[in-house]
Amino acid sequence: MTTLEDCRALDGQDPLRALRELFTIPPELIYLDGNSLGVMPKAAPERVARAVTEEWGVGLIRSWNSAGWYEMPQRLGDKVAGLIGARAGEVVVTDTTSINLYKVLSAALKVARRHSTGRSVVVSERSNFPTDLYIAQALCKEQGCELHLVEDEDVEAAMADDVAVLMLTQVNYRTGALHDMRAVTQAAHAAGVLVVWDLAHSAGAVPVDLHQADADFAIGCGYKYLNGGPGAPAFVWVHSRHRDEFEQPLAGWWSHAAPFEFTPDYRPAAGIARYLCGTQPVLSLVALECGLDTMLAAEPLGGMAALRRKSLALTDLFIRLVEERCAGHGLGLATPRDHGRRGSQVCLTRSEGAHAIVQALIARGVIGDFRAGDARQPDILRFGFTPLYIGFEDVWNAVEQLKQVLDSGEWQRPEFHQKQAVT
Ligand SMILES: Cc1ncc(COP(=O)(O)O)c(C=O)c1O
Ligand SMILES: Nc1ccccc1C(=O)C[C@H](N)C(=O)O
């Protein structure tokens, strides 16, 4: 049996432990929701305040040049590139994940159909995050294509002659299941299909190597594991083989080859700048850069490989402690045990009371979240483990609180059964 002392000893030996000091974590809070909104980097308030008072307040329009605002999508993009196996100059940080998905999926469909006119299907998983499915539905309608949704295990078998694009999220938001990006991409390419990856739950959470996987297009989120703050801008990458071929459907002036020539005719920028649209949200980019810098602080300590080792140790420990200490309470496991198939979260299932149990945990200072089940799965209690700031003692304490909530039955109290707008 693992004890609290064992967990403390693991924290004592953790080479990444000092990184926690880069964040503001409210005392007495165990924050297991970094897969929805990451915690605040300590540097952020001062840096954002400086951007407001000096760069905006004093520098005004001059700051686009003098404070480096204009290059921010590329500068931050280069920082993201290192985390996802992309090269400098290949990523821009801009807009939202949903908007970037619209742009890349539209571009991918056009590239695929230009090369092979008989292809008019987008394949995705029924369990994909809904925004991805909604965007794909809208685009398919617009471009006269069809969206085929398949079960997770049927993806490779669905690569038929009429498929243009496979659109997948690498780590499933509801189960934490991780795709082998390289194997799936290879199978798709062998069938003549381009692949769009959503890295919302991957970037900063698991090692990603877009070039090694030979991926085509990727997008991802800034406010989860990259700790960029609420509504932080997202990122977008495209393989250089598509570089001069793709059309950006939201071709605003920031995607123009020379925006400040103000010509009436559109000429797309070369390379990834083509994925920008309009004026960038500078203050949000400033906050996100603080989050990216905390990720970069892990580089000298072993970077993503070390973060991955810790993440797997944390999720292994959580699974083991829940099974040891909360047995008999009807909890199941939706997350794969196999390390090769697991992201950085653990999802427990329960046929009754999952939402109320999460609410009771939040009242005790353990923040996870609830995701409703579907035809194949009961409701889910979801716990994200961001290795930059979660420790082994946190895992122990979270399971202790879960045990107490279940043993006492306090989750059955009426106040825990009220649903708010955001779960
Ligand atoms: C896989 C995935 N894609 C996209 C999103 C969200 O996109 P947006 O930031 O545009 O709301 C989320 C979570 O919100 C997600 O889990
Ligand atoms: N953007 C949000 C705003 C409010 C609450 C949650 C989110 C999420 O990101 C949810 C997340 N994508 C999920 O995997 O469920």
mmCIF file of N, CA and C and ligand atoms in Angstrom, residues 33 35-37 129-132 171-174 200-201 221 223-224 230-231 345 369-371 382 421-423, ligand 2:
data_model
loop_
_atom_site.group_PDB
_atom_site.id
_atom_site.type_symbol
_atom_site.label_atom_id
_atom_site.label_comp_id
_atom_site.label_asym_id
_atom_site.label_seq_id
_atom_site.Cartn_x
_atom_site.Cartn_y
_atom_site.Cartn_z
ATOM 1 N N ASP A 33 -7.646 20.653 -12.738
ATOM 2 C CA ASP A 33 -8.435 21.067 -13.889
ATOM 3 C C ASP A 33 -7.601 21.887 -14.876
ATOM 4 N N ASN A 35 -6.438 20.892 -17.427
ATOM 5 C CA ASN A 35 -6.807 20.494 -18.793
ATOM 6 C C ASN A 35 -7.991 21.313 -19.304
ATOM 7 N N SER A 36 -8.556 22.162 -18.439
ATOM 8 C CA SER A 36 -9.611 23.081 -18.870
ATOM 9 C C SER A 36 -9.078 24.517 -18.844
ATOM 10 N N LEU A 37 -8.499 24.908 -17.721
ATOM 11 C CA LEU A 37 -7.879 26.231 -17.577
ATOM 12 C C LEU A 37 -6.667 26.102 -16.666
ATOM 13 N N PHE A 129 -14.213 16.244 -29.428
ATOM 14 C CA PHE A 129 -14.783 17.394 -28.733
ATOM 15 C C PHE A 129 -15.810 18.076 -29.648
ATOM 16 N N PRO A 130 -16.986 18.432 -29.111
ATOM 17 C CA PRO A 130 -18.066 18.916 -29.975
ATOM 18 C C PRO A 130 -17.699 20.089 -30.874
ATOM 19 N N THR A 131 -16.884 21.033 -30.414
ATOM 20 C CA THR A 131 -16.597 22.165 -31.316
ATOM 21 C C THR A 131 -15.970 21.674 -32.619
ATOM 22 N N ASP A 132 -15.126 20.644 -32.528
ATOM 23 C CA ASP A 132 -14.480 20.101 -33.729
ATOM 24 C C ASP A 132 -15.544 19.541 -34.677
ATOM 25 N N VAL A 171 -5.557 13.650 -27.850
ATOM 26 C CA VAL A 171 -5.949 13.126 -26.533
ATOM 27 C C VAL A 171 -7.433 13.433 -26.346
ATOM 28 N N ASN A 172 -8.222 12.397 -26.174
ATOM 29 C CA ASN A 172 -9.669 12.569 -26.056
ATOM 30 C C ASN A 172 -10.031 13.331 -24.784
ATOM 31 N N TYR A 173 -10.876 14.361 -24.933
ATOM 32 C CA TYR A 173 -11.169 15.230 -23.776
ATOM 33 C C TYR A 173 -11.914 14.485 -22.674
ATOM 34 N N ARG A 174 -12.663 13.447 -23.050
ATOM 35 C CA ARG A 174 -13.521 12.807 -22.045
ATOM 36 C C ARG A 174 -12.902 11.555 -21.414
ATOM 37 N N ALA A 200 -5.292 20.169 -28.476
ATOM 38 C CA ALA A 200 -5.753 20.916 -27.298
ATOM 39 C C ALA A 200 -5.304 20.264 -25.989
ATOM 40 N N HIS A 201 -5.384 18.945 -25.917
ATOM 41 C CA HIS A 201 -5.021 18.246 -24.678
ATOM 42 C C HIS A 201 -3.654 17.572 -24.785
ATOM 43 N N CYS A 221 -4.541 24.617 -28.227
ATOM 44 C CA CYS A 221 -5.143 25.557 -27.293
ATOM 45 C C CYS A 221 -4.092 26.207 -26.389
ATOM 46 N N TYR A 223 -4.877 27.936 -23.378
ATOM 47 C CA TYR A 223 -5.256 28.172 -21.969
ATOM 48 C C TYR A 223 -5.290 26.917 -21.103
ATOM 49 N N LYS A 224 -4.947 25.760 -21.682
ATOM 50 C CA LYS A 224 -4.969 24.528 -20.876
ATOM 51 C C LYS A 224 -3.566 24.290 -20.304
ATOM 52 N N PRO A 230 -7.496 32.656 -19.239
ATOM 53 C CA PRO A 230 -8.828 32.395 -19.808
ATOM 54 C C PRO A 230 -8.966 32.968 -21.220
ATOM 55 N N GLY A 231 -9.375 32.132 -22.148
ATOM 56 C CA GLY A 231 -9.555 32.574 -23.527
ATOM 57 C C GLY A 231 -8.256 32.910 -24.246
ATOM 58 N N GLN A 345 -4.490 12.986 -18.091
ATOM 59 C CA GLN A 345 -5.663 13.100 -17.216
ATOM 60 C C GLN A 345 -6.180 11.707 -16.862
ATOM 61 N N ASP A 369 -13.472 18.218 -12.898
ATOM 62 C CA ASP A 369 -14.745 18.588 -13.505
ATOM 63 C C ASP A 369 -15.553 17.368 -13.918
ATOM 64 N N PHE A 370 -16.760 17.651 -14.370
ATOM 65 C CA PHE A 370 -17.725 16.606 -14.710
ATOM 66 C C PHE A 370 -17.986 16.661 -16.202
ATOM 67 N N ARG A 371 -18.019 15.504 -16.848
ATOM 68 C CA ARG A 371 -18.440 15.451 -18.244
ATOM 69 C C ARG A 371 -19.482 14.337 -18.366
ATOM 70 N N ARG A 382 -13.608 13.990 -14.064
ATOM 71 C CA ARG A 382 -12.382 14.154 -14.834
ATOM 72 C C ARG A 382 -11.329 14.908 -14.022
ATOM 73 N N ALA A 421 -23.965 26.982 -15.281
ATOM 74 C CA ALA A 421 -23.779 27.056 -16.741
ATOM 75 C C ALA A 421 -22.515 26.309 -17.183
ATOM 76 N N VAL A 422 -21.436 26.500 -16.444
ATOM 77 C CA VAL A 422 -20.177 25.860 -16.822
ATOM 78 C C VAL A 422 -19.892 24.728 -15.847
ATOM 79 N N THR A 423 -19.723 23.527 -16.376
ATOM 80 C CA THR A 423 -19.406 22.376 -15.514
ATOM 81 C C THR A 423 -17.930 22.065 -15.637
HETATM 82 N N1 LIG B 2 -12.898 26.582 -22.686
HETATM 83 C C1 LIG B 2 -13.615 26.302 -21.576
HETATM 84 C C2 LIG B 2 -14.322 27.311 -20.929
HETATM 85 C C3 LIG B 2 -15.067 27.022 -19.802
HETATM 86 C C4 LIG B 2 -15.053 25.746 -19.306
HETATM 87 C C5 LIG B 2 -14.359 24.729 -19.912
HETATM 88 C C6 LIG B 2 -13.641 25.014 -21.066
HETATM 89 C C7 LIG B 2 -12.903 23.951 -21.757
HETATM 90 O O1 LIG B 2 -11.911 24.222 -22.349
HETATM 91 C C8 LIG B 2 -13.399 22.583 -21.697
HETATM 92 C C9 LIG B 2 -12.449 21.620 -22.292
HETATM 93 N N2 LIG B 2 -12.166 21.806 -23.689
HETATM 94 C C10 LIG B 2 -12.838 20.187 -22.104
HETATM 95 O O2 LIG B 2 -12.006 19.352 -22.463
HETATM 96 O O3 LIG B 2 -13.885 19.856 -21.614
#
